[in-house]
XYZ file of C-alpha atoms in Angstrom:
680
model
C 0.183 -0.031 0.259
C 2.928 2.514 0.944
C 4.334 1.738 -2.667
C 1.347 2.841 -4.309
C 0.937 5.709 -2.193
C 4.523 6.712 -2.987
C 3.755 6.166 -7.028
C 1.197 8.640 -6.879
C 2.710 11.170 -4.744
C 5.444 11.131 -6.819
C 5.647 14.153 -9.153
C 7.171 12.216 -11.706
C 5.010 9.487 -11.573
C 2.155 10.139 -14.695
C -0.357 7.805 -15.038
C -1.305 7.007 -18.984
C -5.079 7.944 -19.603
C -6.800 5.004 -21.516
C -8.069 5.713 -24.911
C -12.047 4.697 -25.456
C -12.006 6.123 -29.169
C -13.029 2.869 -31.255
C -10.555 2.185 -34.084
C -11.240 4.101 -37.468
C -11.926 0.388 -39.444
C -14.893 -0.614 -36.908
C -17.753 -1.199 -37.750
C -20.665 -1.445 -34.542
C -22.996 -4.493 -35.427
C -24.981 -4.512 -32.126
C -28.271 -3.397 -32.261
C -30.194 -1.759 -29.935
C -32.530 -5.346 -29.101
C -29.443 -6.790 -28.134
C -28.038 -4.299 -25.966
C -31.600 -3.523 -23.919
C -32.818 -7.089 -23.496
C -33.319 -6.928 -20.309
C -35.054 -3.803 -20.124
C -36.954 -4.590 -23.285
C -37.781 -7.896 -21.108
C -39.971 -5.534 -18.948
C -41.336 -3.663 -21.603
C -45.689 -3.760 -21.471
C -47.176 -5.697 -23.844
C -50.827 -5.152 -24.828
C -52.147 -8.474 -24.101
C -51.279 -7.802 -20.637
C -54.109 -8.050 -18.225
C -56.818 -9.604 -21.027
C -56.304 -13.103 -19.273
C -58.797 -11.793 -16.421
C -61.534 -10.658 -19.026
C -64.240 -12.742 -19.490
C -67.100 -12.169 -22.365
C -70.178 -13.177 -21.891
C -72.776 -13.880 -24.648
C -76.246 -14.234 -24.932
C -76.922 -10.973 -23.106
C -80.639 -9.427 -22.881
C -80.201 -6.588 -25.712
C -81.583 -3.319 -23.697
C -82.185 0.680 -23.954
C -81.251 2.844 -21.502
C -83.995 2.539 -19.076
C -83.728 -0.797 -18.211
C -79.591 -0.953 -19.096
C -79.397 -0.048 -15.217
C -81.245 -3.198 -13.931
C -79.564 -5.372 -16.259
C -76.070 -4.006 -14.900
C -77.176 -4.762 -11.398
C -78.535 -8.465 -12.255
C -74.787 -9.110 -14.017
C -72.994 -8.046 -11.353
C -75.023 -10.025 -8.636
C -74.280 -13.282 -10.826
C -70.823 -12.501 -11.170
C -69.623 -10.584 -8.630
C -69.921 -14.777 -6.665
C -66.916 -15.104 -8.240
C -64.445 -12.332 -7.424
C -64.355 -8.855 -7.221
C -65.072 -6.901 -10.749
C -63.158 -4.142 -11.651
C -64.484 -3.130 -15.066
C -67.285 -3.591 -16.614
C -68.227 -2.840 -20.807
C -71.212 -3.184 -22.517
C -70.990 -2.415 -26.049
C -73.699 -0.549 -27.796
C -75.586 0.414 -31.246
C -78.305 2.322 -32.269
C -79.247 3.387 -28.540
C -79.222 -0.341 -27.878
C -76.757 -3.156 -26.230
C -75.302 -6.128 -28.511
C -75.959 -8.520 -26.504
C -72.943 -9.545 -25.243
C -70.243 -7.855 -22.188
C -66.759 -7.701 -21.390
C -66.362 -8.017 -17.023
C -62.834 -7.956 -15.773
C -61.579 -9.238 -12.557
C -59.037 -8.444 -10.098
C -57.016 -11.722 -11.674
C -57.500 -14.591 -13.780
C -58.264 -17.297 -10.934
C -61.112 -15.109 -10.893
C -62.244 -14.812 -14.619
C -61.164 -19.073 -14.770
C -64.083 -19.415 -11.880
C -66.076 -17.329 -13.716
C -65.942 -19.145 -17.289
C -66.210 -22.786 -15.285
C -69.558 -21.895 -13.308
C -71.122 -19.476 -15.289
C -70.742 -20.485 -18.815
C -74.360 -22.053 -19.418
C -76.210 -20.013 -16.822
C -79.823 -20.170 -17.632
C -81.284 -16.208 -17.202
C -84.615 -16.697 -18.396
C -86.186 -18.908 -21.210
C -84.778 -16.474 -23.953
C -81.278 -16.207 -22.244
C -78.413 -18.771 -21.800
C -75.031 -17.522 -21.005
C -72.024 -18.241 -22.960
C -69.220 -17.480 -20.861
C -65.033 -17.825 -22.497
C -61.894 -15.992 -21.594
C -61.478 -13.077 -23.990
C -57.557 -14.790 -24.518
C -59.432 -18.253 -25.879
C -60.040 -15.691 -29.183
C -56.679 -15.395 -29.682
C -55.866 -19.249 -28.856
C -58.349 -20.461 -31.525
C -57.812 -18.374 -34.302
C -54.016 -19.520 -34.163
C -54.810 -22.578 -34.078
C -52.926 -24.546 -36.958
C -54.893 -26.103 -39.439
C -52.614 -29.185 -40.379
C -53.515 -31.770 -37.267
C -50.234 -33.089 -35.217
C -50.375 -36.801 -33.495
C -49.196 -35.642 -29.655
C -46.443 -36.772 -28.751
C -46.378 -40.543 -26.832
C -45.867 -40.963 -23.370
C -43.649 -44.147 -21.973
C -45.503 -46.827 -20.587
C -45.436 -47.516 -17.058
C -45.852 -50.680 -15.814
C -47.025 -51.094 -12.090
C -47.788 -54.852 -12.121
C -51.097 -56.325 -11.662
C -52.842 -54.169 -9.228
C -55.145 -56.855 -8.208
C -52.601 -59.615 -7.546
C -53.347 -59.985 -4.037
C -56.424 -61.336 -5.144
C -55.468 -64.393 -7.069
C -53.834 -65.448 -3.825
C -54.624 -69.241 -4.510
C -55.285 -69.858 -0.827
C -57.716 -66.804 -0.776
C -55.408 -65.141 1.776
C -56.780 -61.161 2.427
C -54.164 -58.635 3.140
C -54.622 -55.724 5.729
C -52.409 -52.925 6.754
C -50.703 -51.889 10.721
C -49.427 -48.923 11.732
C -47.345 -49.596 15.059
C -44.555 -48.045 16.668
C -46.054 -45.014 17.565
C -46.536 -44.521 13.693
C -42.813 -45.336 13.178
C -43.169 -48.564 11.194
C -46.149 -49.272 8.493
C -46.236 -53.506 6.786
C -48.856 -54.373 4.599
C -49.310 -59.091 5.821
C -51.575 -61.643 4.418
C -53.861 -63.501 7.063
C -53.612 -66.707 7.525
C -54.931 -68.765 10.494
C -51.675 -70.028 11.749
C -49.373 -66.573 11.392
C -49.435 -63.479 9.132
C -46.993 -63.542 6.659
C -45.190 -60.460 6.096
C -45.833 -58.711 2.476
C -44.245 -55.574 2.870
C -42.419 -53.192 5.541
C -41.278 -50.392 5.865
C -39.906 -47.734 8.412
C -41.487 -44.393 8.281
C -43.723 -45.232 5.302
C -46.297 -42.195 6.436
C -46.343 -39.432 8.793
C -50.025 -39.916 10.197
C -51.655 -42.969 9.270
C -52.751 -44.744 6.039
C -56.038 -45.095 3.723
C -57.267 -47.970 1.362
C -58.697 -46.837 -1.846
C -62.701 -48.538 -1.935
C -61.474 -51.096 -4.240
C -58.439 -51.693 -2.786
C -56.015 -50.880 -5.489
C -54.782 -48.113 -3.626
C -52.461 -47.400 -0.238
C -52.524 -43.693 0.361
C -49.762 -42.483 2.265
C -49.975 -39.353 4.439
C -46.824 -36.982 4.280
C -46.234 -32.808 4.777
C -45.951 -32.393 1.272
C -48.850 -34.301 0.264
C -50.204 -37.773 -0.513
C -48.814 -40.559 -1.686
C -50.638 -43.993 -3.602
C -49.232 -47.512 -3.413
C -50.182 -50.498 -5.914
C -48.787 -53.179 -7.641
C -47.060 -56.614 -6.315
C -44.092 -54.793 -4.661
C -46.306 -51.414 -3.393
C -44.701 -49.298 -6.035
C -45.108 -45.204 -6.201
C -48.173 -45.059 -8.310
C -49.146 -41.544 -8.496
C -48.732 -38.327 -5.630
C -50.500 -35.293 -4.803
C -48.844 -32.087 -3.366
C -50.864 -30.230 -0.988
C -49.183 -28.928 1.980
C -50.520 -29.881 5.415
C -52.835 -32.694 4.049
C -54.509 -33.987 6.918
C -57.787 -35.790 5.678
C -58.187 -38.001 2.660
C -61.367 -39.380 0.614
C -62.075 -41.188 -2.469
C -64.515 -41.663 -5.026
C -66.050 -44.884 -4.870
C -64.992 -45.264 -8.664
C -61.551 -44.896 -7.437
C -60.992 -42.354 -10.393
C -60.889 -38.964 -8.115
C -59.383 -38.584 -4.285
C -60.360 -35.799 -1.872
C -57.780 -33.796 -0.141
C -58.003 -31.185 2.471
C -55.862 -28.841 4.315
C -56.290 -26.121 6.771
C -52.811 -24.652 5.466
C -53.527 -23.617 1.329
C -56.369 -21.788 1.385
C -56.600 -17.972 0.177
C -59.282 -15.944 -0.890
C -58.683 -15.961 -4.863
C -57.554 -19.477 -5.377
C -59.463 -22.198 -3.082
C -57.394 -24.922 -2.055
C -58.540 -26.515 1.393
C -59.823 -29.071 -0.178
C -58.600 -30.094 -3.766
C -60.234 -32.996 -6.229
C -57.678 -34.301 -8.118
C -57.599 -36.922 -10.814
C -55.728 -40.510 -9.783
C -55.242 -41.657 -12.948
C -53.384 -38.049 -14.532
C -52.260 -36.620 -10.810
C -54.242 -33.598 -12.060
C -56.499 -31.346 -10.218
C -59.550 -31.456 -11.218
C -61.045 -28.267 -8.883
C -60.453 -26.433 -5.647
C -63.179 -25.565 -3.005
C -63.436 -23.283 -0.012
C -63.716 -25.066 3.419
C -64.144 -22.935 6.948
C -64.452 -26.324 9.043
C -63.361 -29.785 8.382
C -65.774 -31.136 11.350
C -68.247 -33.211 9.384
C -65.619 -34.925 7.260
C -66.282 -35.950 4.384
C -67.634 -32.642 3.351
C -68.332 -34.159 -0.240
C -70.365 -36.940 0.030
C -70.203 -39.101 -3.251
C -72.814 -40.869 -5.034
C -72.141 -44.508 -5.483
C -71.330 -44.243 -9.148
C -68.525 -41.508 -8.594
C -70.863 -39.221 -11.145
C -72.045 -36.919 -8.432
C -70.458 -35.361 -5.266
C -72.832 -32.964 -3.445
C -71.703 -30.352 -0.277
C -74.606 -28.990 2.356
C -73.843 -25.340 3.391
C -76.352 -23.560 4.953
C -79.891 -23.227 3.524
C -77.990 -24.790 0.217
C -77.079 -28.279 -1.306
C -74.879 -27.921 -4.176
C -74.401 -31.037 -6.279
C -71.646 -31.577 -8.789
C -70.649 -34.087 -11.449
C -67.929 -35.579 -13.140
C -65.612 -35.013 -14.887
C -66.031 -31.376 -15.240
C -66.859 -30.820 -11.610
C -69.347 -27.765 -12.482
C -72.433 -27.345 -10.129
C -74.943 -30.008 -12.191
C -77.652 -27.583 -14.063
C -75.459 -24.774 -13.302
C -77.212 -24.114 -10.135
C -77.878 -25.218 -6.376
C -80.774 -26.333 -4.392
C -82.170 -23.925 -2.357
C -82.893 -25.855 0.851
C -83.891 -23.726 3.515
C -82.939 -25.077 7.455
C -81.362 -28.453 5.420
C -79.614 -30.300 8.376
C -78.038 -33.335 6.370
C -78.473 -35.890 3.594
C -76.860 -38.673 2.311
C -76.638 -40.655 -1.532
C -78.517 -44.162 -1.775
C -75.188 -47.342 -1.860
C -77.470 -48.313 -5.009
C -78.406 -45.489 -6.941
C -78.358 -42.121 -7.759
C -80.829 -40.874 -5.236
C -80.380 -38.523 -2.215
C -81.584 -38.491 0.706
C -82.349 -35.011 2.931
C -84.259 -33.939 5.911
C -85.627 -30.391 7.229
C -86.636 -29.772 11.012
C -90.039 -27.876 11.538
C -90.096 -24.093 10.940
C -93.277 -22.721 12.911
C -96.309 -24.370 11.134
C -94.409 -26.601 8.695
C -93.426 -29.783 9.929
C -89.934 -31.323 9.715
C -89.942 -33.114 6.330
C -87.450 -36.166 4.883
C -87.526 -35.846 0.923
C -85.867 -38.354 -1.611
C -84.685 -36.922 -4.609
C -83.533 -38.332 -7.868
C -80.457 -37.335 -9.501
C -80.069 -35.584 -12.057
C -83.380 -34.645 -12.574
C -83.873 -33.752 -9.343
C -87.560 -35.362 -9.313
C -89.337 -35.907 -5.837
C -90.119 -39.330 -5.366
C -90.977 -39.302 -1.972
C -91.639 -36.951 0.682
C -92.488 -37.599 4.756
C -93.520 -35.016 7.055
C -92.348 -35.350 10.440
C -93.860 -33.677 13.567
C -92.493 -33.061 17.106
C -89.186 -33.760 15.859
C -86.060 -33.396 17.890
C -83.466 -35.132 15.586
C -82.861 -37.293 12.272
C -80.156 -39.954 10.980
C -80.167 -41.454 7.698
C -79.002 -44.860 7.585
C -78.315 -46.724 4.108
C -78.974 -50.350 4.088
C -75.754 -51.479 2.185
C -77.439 -52.297 -0.985
C -80.068 -49.182 -1.048
C -82.900 -51.242 -0.707
C -83.841 -49.689 2.491
C -83.550 -46.401 4.060
C -84.164 -45.630 7.985
C -84.716 -42.545 8.865
C -84.199 -42.678 12.783
C -86.417 -39.472 14.198
C -85.863 -38.732 17.574
C -89.352 -37.079 18.688
C -90.715 -35.283 22.103
C -94.480 -36.082 21.732
C -96.902 -33.463 23.383
C -97.769 -34.058 26.541
C -94.864 -36.227 27.516
C -91.523 -36.094 28.630
C -88.592 -37.470 27.352
C -88.000 -38.367 24.074
C -89.674 -41.116 22.127
C -87.577 -42.994 18.704
C -89.154 -44.171 15.701
C -87.522 -45.924 12.751
C -89.120 -44.808 9.273
C -87.999 -47.640 7.283
C -88.650 -46.715 3.715
C -89.230 -49.661 1.039
C -87.147 -48.327 -1.449
C -87.769 -51.103 -4.446
C -91.397 -50.933 -4.240
C -94.130 -48.658 -5.681
C -94.662 -44.978 -4.580
C -92.081 -46.533 -2.036
C -94.246 -47.291 0.859
C -92.883 -46.548 4.837
C -93.151 -48.667 8.202
C -92.557 -47.905 11.533
C -90.976 -49.067 14.579
C -91.312 -47.109 17.800
C -88.423 -47.252 20.650
C -89.913 -46.145 23.906
C -85.645 -46.589 25.213
C -83.037 -44.324 24.833
C -81.323 -45.697 21.226
C -77.604 -46.486 21.702
C -76.916 -47.925 18.304
C -78.509 -49.266 15.165
C -77.318 -51.124 12.030
C -77.935 -52.607 8.961
C -77.806 -56.230 7.745
C -74.996 -55.046 4.353
C -76.309 -57.994 2.286
C -80.185 -58.898 3.457
C -83.258 -57.488 5.123
C -82.735 -57.516 8.724
C -81.200 -55.157 11.116
C -79.934 -54.506 14.664
C -80.938 -52.016 17.241
C -79.015 -51.418 21.220
C -81.570 -50.048 23.607
C -81.689 -49.363 27.253
C -79.158 -47.545 29.869
C -76.612 -49.191 31.032
C -76.408 -52.050 32.889
C -79.627 -53.142 31.296
C -79.062 -52.560 27.938
C -80.866 -54.921 25.141
C -80.084 -55.929 21.851
C -83.562 -55.832 19.261
C -83.408 -58.084 16.105
C -85.691 -57.381 13.035
C -86.384 -58.759 10.295
C -88.216 -56.554 7.212
C -90.405 -58.811 5.951
C -92.427 -58.558 2.022
C -95.684 -58.383 3.679
C -95.129 -55.049 4.579
C -94.790 -55.948 8.396
C -91.399 -55.295 10.201
C -91.280 -58.590 13.518
C -88.811 -58.224 16.028
C -87.073 -62.242 15.612
C -85.062 -62.108 19.147
C -84.484 -59.878 21.865
C -81.233 -60.547 24.377
C -81.276 -58.209 27.672
C -78.673 -57.111 30.128
C -76.034 -57.240 27.557
C -72.585 -55.646 27.702
C -72.478 -53.570 24.035
C -72.160 -50.208 22.875
C -71.359 -51.050 19.197
C -72.734 -53.510 16.510
C -70.589 -54.778 13.608
C -72.265 -57.259 10.932
C -70.385 -59.542 9.163
C -69.597 -57.779 5.404
C -71.560 -60.728 4.111
C -74.877 -60.514 6.693
C -75.703 -63.170 8.731
C -72.970 -62.856 11.636
C -72.366 -60.567 13.949
C -70.224 -58.838 16.961
C -71.926 -56.816 19.570
C -68.945 -55.372 21.212
C -68.843 -52.790 24.549
C -65.554 -51.058 23.601
C -63.704 -48.574 25.407
C -65.696 -47.917 28.726
C -66.830 -51.030 28.421
C -63.693 -53.104 28.904
C -63.990 -55.165 25.618
C -67.241 -57.243 26.334
C -67.442 -59.598 22.808
C -70.393 -61.578 21.953
C -70.430 -63.490 18.892
C -74.131 -64.104 17.277
C -75.696 -66.248 14.347
C -78.860 -64.090 13.180
C -80.587 -66.700 11.243
C -81.890 -68.491 14.229
C -80.232 -65.669 16.706
C -78.142 -67.821 18.883
C -75.172 -66.209 20.668
C -72.281 -68.863 19.326
C -69.501 -67.500 21.806
C -68.891 -64.337 24.583
C -65.691 -63.329 25.283
C -63.626 -60.663 25.912
C -60.494 -58.417 24.493
C -59.595 -55.859 27.348
C -59.717 -52.319 26.915
C -60.569 -53.340 23.059
C -60.642 -49.834 20.992
C -61.847 -51.248 17.320
C -63.770 -54.007 15.489
C -62.698 -55.033 11.959
C -64.292 -57.798 9.704
C -62.080 -59.124 6.944
C -64.202 -58.777 3.619
C -65.283 -62.280 3.006
C -66.621 -62.034 6.763
C -64.441 -65.584 7.720
C -62.551 -63.879 10.380
C -62.904 -60.278 12.542
C -59.457 -58.424 14.516
C -60.041 -56.918 17.651
C -57.548 -54.481 18.441
C -56.304 -51.689 21.442
C -54.948 -49.101 19.208
C -52.181 -47.260 21.225
C -53.915 -43.743 19.794
C -56.695 -44.613 22.807
C -55.134 -46.468 25.256
C -51.441 -46.615 26.187
C -51.073 -50.154 27.245
C -51.792 -53.579 26.509
C -51.061 -52.772 22.371
C -52.289 -55.669 20.489
C -54.707 -56.880 18.042
C -56.666 -60.342 17.914
C -57.612 -62.658 15.535
C -61.001 -64.601 15.318
C -63.178 -66.802 13.509
C -66.556 -65.381 13.253
C -67.884 -67.996 15.579
C -65.974 -66.097 17.827
C -63.025 -68.832 17.852
C -59.595 -67.115 19.236
C -56.819 -67.713 16.491
C -53.661 -65.435 17.555
C -52.800 -62.858 19.718
C -50.213 -60.222 17.876
C -48.759 -57.989 20.361
C -47.192 -55.259 18.509
C -44.972 -52.055 20.352
C -47.339 -49.094 19.953
C -49.522 -50.974 17.975
C -52.176 -47.949 15.999
C -53.700 -49.300 13.195
C -55.030 -52.536 11.400
C -57.344 -52.005 8.171
C -58.484 -54.524 6.247
C -57.345 -54.136 2.493
C -60.604 -53.902 0.755
C -62.190 -56.979 -2.300
C -63.767 -54.934 -5.744
C -66.941 -55.939 -6.544
C -67.329 -59.685 -7.836
C -67.644 -60.295 -11.459
C -70.113 -63.110 -10.784
C -73.420 -62.912 -11.655
C -76.317 -63.318 -8.686
C -76.936 -67.191 -10.774
C -73.635 -67.898 -10.297
C -73.209 -66.904 -6.966
C -76.334 -69.439 -6.380
C -74.935 -72.288 -8.231
C -72.286 -71.972 -6.632
C -73.745 -72.182 -3.080
C -75.957 -75.096 -4.271
C -72.997 -77.235 -5.339
C -70.626 -76.258 -2.526
C -71.063 -79.676 -0.965
C -68.736 -80.755 -4.134
C -65.830 -78.430 -3.461
C -65.973 -78.954 0.506
C -63.689 -82.079 0.206
C -61.008 -80.200 -1.414
C -61.487 -77.199 0.810
C -61.171 -79.729 4.085
C -58.279 -81.604 2.669
C -56.516 -77.763 2.651
C -57.837 -77.156 5.746
C -56.357 -80.152 7.323
C -52.480 -79.394 5.550
C -52.756 -76.444 6.902
C -53.452 -77.806 11.191
C -50.639 -80.184 10.392
C -47.882 -79.329 12.593
C -45.766 -79.035 9.129
C -47.002 -75.978 7.394
C -47.037 -75.385 3.285
C -44.082 -73.705 3.334
C -41.626 -76.749 5.156
C -43.461 -79.126 3.550
C -42.119 -77.248 0.595
C -39.303 -76.778 1.347
C -38.457 -80.392 2.404
C -39.608 -81.869 -0.839
C -37.414 -79.851 -2.205
C -34.319 -81.005 0.072
C -35.425 -84.501 -0.663
C -35.050 -84.310 -4.676
C -31.478 -82.144 -3.956
C -30.454 -85.546 -1.862
C -31.910 -88.174 -5.060
C -30.116 -85.686 -7.450
C -26.607 -85.909 -5.859
C -27.369 -89.603 -5.165
C -27.835 -90.195 -9.040
C -24.604 -88.405 -9.653
C -22.275 -90.118 -6.854
C -23.670 -93.545 -8.739
C -22.497 -92.868 -12.150
C -18.980 -91.306 -10.664
C -18.997 -94.747 -8.743
C -19.546 -96.521 -11.774
C -16.788 -94.746 -14.025
C -14.303 -95.142 -11.726
C -15.095 -98.941 -11.139
C -11.989 -99.779 -13.777
C -9.750 -97.718 -11.737
C -10.643 -99.153 -8.673
C -9.668 -102.648 -10.432
C -6.383 -101.730 -11.782
C -5.259 -100.115 -8.560
C -6.289 -103.817 -6.304
C -4.458 -106.074 -8.665
C -7.939 -107.196 -9.854
C -9.322 -107.553 -7.154
C -12.999 -106.683 -7.442
C -12.818 -105.328 -3.358
C -16.794 -104.164 -4.355
C -18.272 -107.654 -4.229
C -16.584 -108.841 -1.138
C -19.645 -108.638 0.880
C -21.651 -109.409 -1.905
C -22.025 -113.120 -0.255
C -22.606 -112.080 3.199
C -25.299 -114.530 3.799
C -23.452 -117.597 2.780
C -21.291 -116.645 5.924
C -20.745 -118.386 9.196
C -20.339 -116.404 12.131
C -17.543 -117.936 14.796
C -16.817 -116.903 18.308
C -13.322 -116.974 19.796
C -12.823 -116.550 23.563
C -8.989 -116.059 25.025
C -7.988 -116.639 28.195
C -6.414 -113.884 29.753
C -5.695 -113.349 33.828
C -7.073 -114.981 36.679
C -6.933 -113.404 40.211
C -8.276 -114.766 44.053
C -8.343 -112.285 46.503
C -9.597 -113.709 49.819
C -12.680 -111.951 51.478
C -12.363 -113.381 55.013
C -14.276 -115.757 57.156
C -18.116 -115.208 55.978
């Protein structure tokens, strides 16, 4: 530094000034666009802002005297989708031209207006057609020549339903244990579970199977992942930060995710509906509360889904994800609704309002035709219970009759398959603890009364229009009803506060097959076939004795599986059978013909040596036989060498006449010693 200062201070040192002039023969070939590239990129374009503009066609043509009223109607309709910053109504000869331009605050709001308002019916003569302004340029610039889309590589995930092909018809189930650190998939076996897949930290909270068992969904901070195939490879993933809840459509085409973290006024992302096959977001929705999940309820075929908001029932259709007929149903005071599991029929109920009685309505979709309305009086609450095939609907109605104390419960049974949907009534004067339909039949079970006198009643809905009480068991330790998926058999369980009391019932003759206990049991899960049932104590509800026990449908305990901090067990669902009703009847008729095969397999499974051990022993025996044959072959090949080494004596045959030998015994006298032992 000192040397530099000295040089500057030295009067004899003169720094030569650099020349910035171009040589005389220099030619400047750099244009302004290259020099100002970064500035020109920020230059405003004519198209800026037009992606927030929508064009509304088929608007009524009015004069100045009606223009203000038209503007108010248009603003009321289109302000639902966002803030409108500019409105333009072109005019000619004192009349509007029949189309208008609306500019929103953001492109997402404009897109929402196109989705929801296109096809909106203003009156009999005017149905709106709504498009983005940018679509006009896009459609004008489309090439007349068709170009084939690029082929995408095929991803082979293997057989997505391989578990159904198991030769021993073993079902699978998922188990989360070690407080969520480990997740495993097991194949169920009467002797012991067989591990199919096991991974550490596979999910951050819990897992869910899709309705047909094709996918396993796992939860992560950034979103949802779907797994499937023979090795449980990742099939799809959906990015939704902070996702906490999930729901599948019954057809497994769509998945719905909820996150309390991802929602903005302009871009609704609290609830997102995804296409499972493509992984694309189909639509987002706002959500104030997820207390009653799922927010959206699906029709049995996945063609429609519905959502209830105050005084409104909104029904959407797939794959457009738009409102059915572009408008919601206005139902003042609607409390609850439910889809039929077998038809596109929706049931909802509305409470009493002054002199207007409460009512239950059955509505056909998509026609919105009311097929049955039931008026009810003095109603406190209603609950809708569908039979699994949609053959019956039970409306549990809690009433407070005039002049009486307490609540009386009526079961209003709607016969859905009969003309005009007749309704039968069963009255219960005791408090109701639980209600459940037989999945594939016409029976239902009710737990009623107060502890310790809890009664279990079984009813049969007959074809002659009567409902018959089949049987009543008194003094039951039960607060939950679990029907077998195939019907007939059930478990009456006293979960949690009732210390896990279990009663296994055959409803064909209403006999109690077995009474048992799984202390502090928190969950009961039937397998899809109805052959086995699992009771479990979850670490999430009880911190000790965490395990799951496997029982037969008759109540015989097969296994006790203790898992460290066991959390959750879920059976893998099976898709609907491809067999017709007639084919199923034929199989049941000829069941004795197959029983010998089943009995033989049962004996094999009950033997001490399991099938795997038998196969292993057979393989070892085959290896030994192959080794023996090879050793004998080498032994014969080496015979000539042995004869040569032993002077031509065939020592292999020396013991060949062993049967002619005589045995001779030779004794040798070795020694004799006499020891005196004294006088006797």
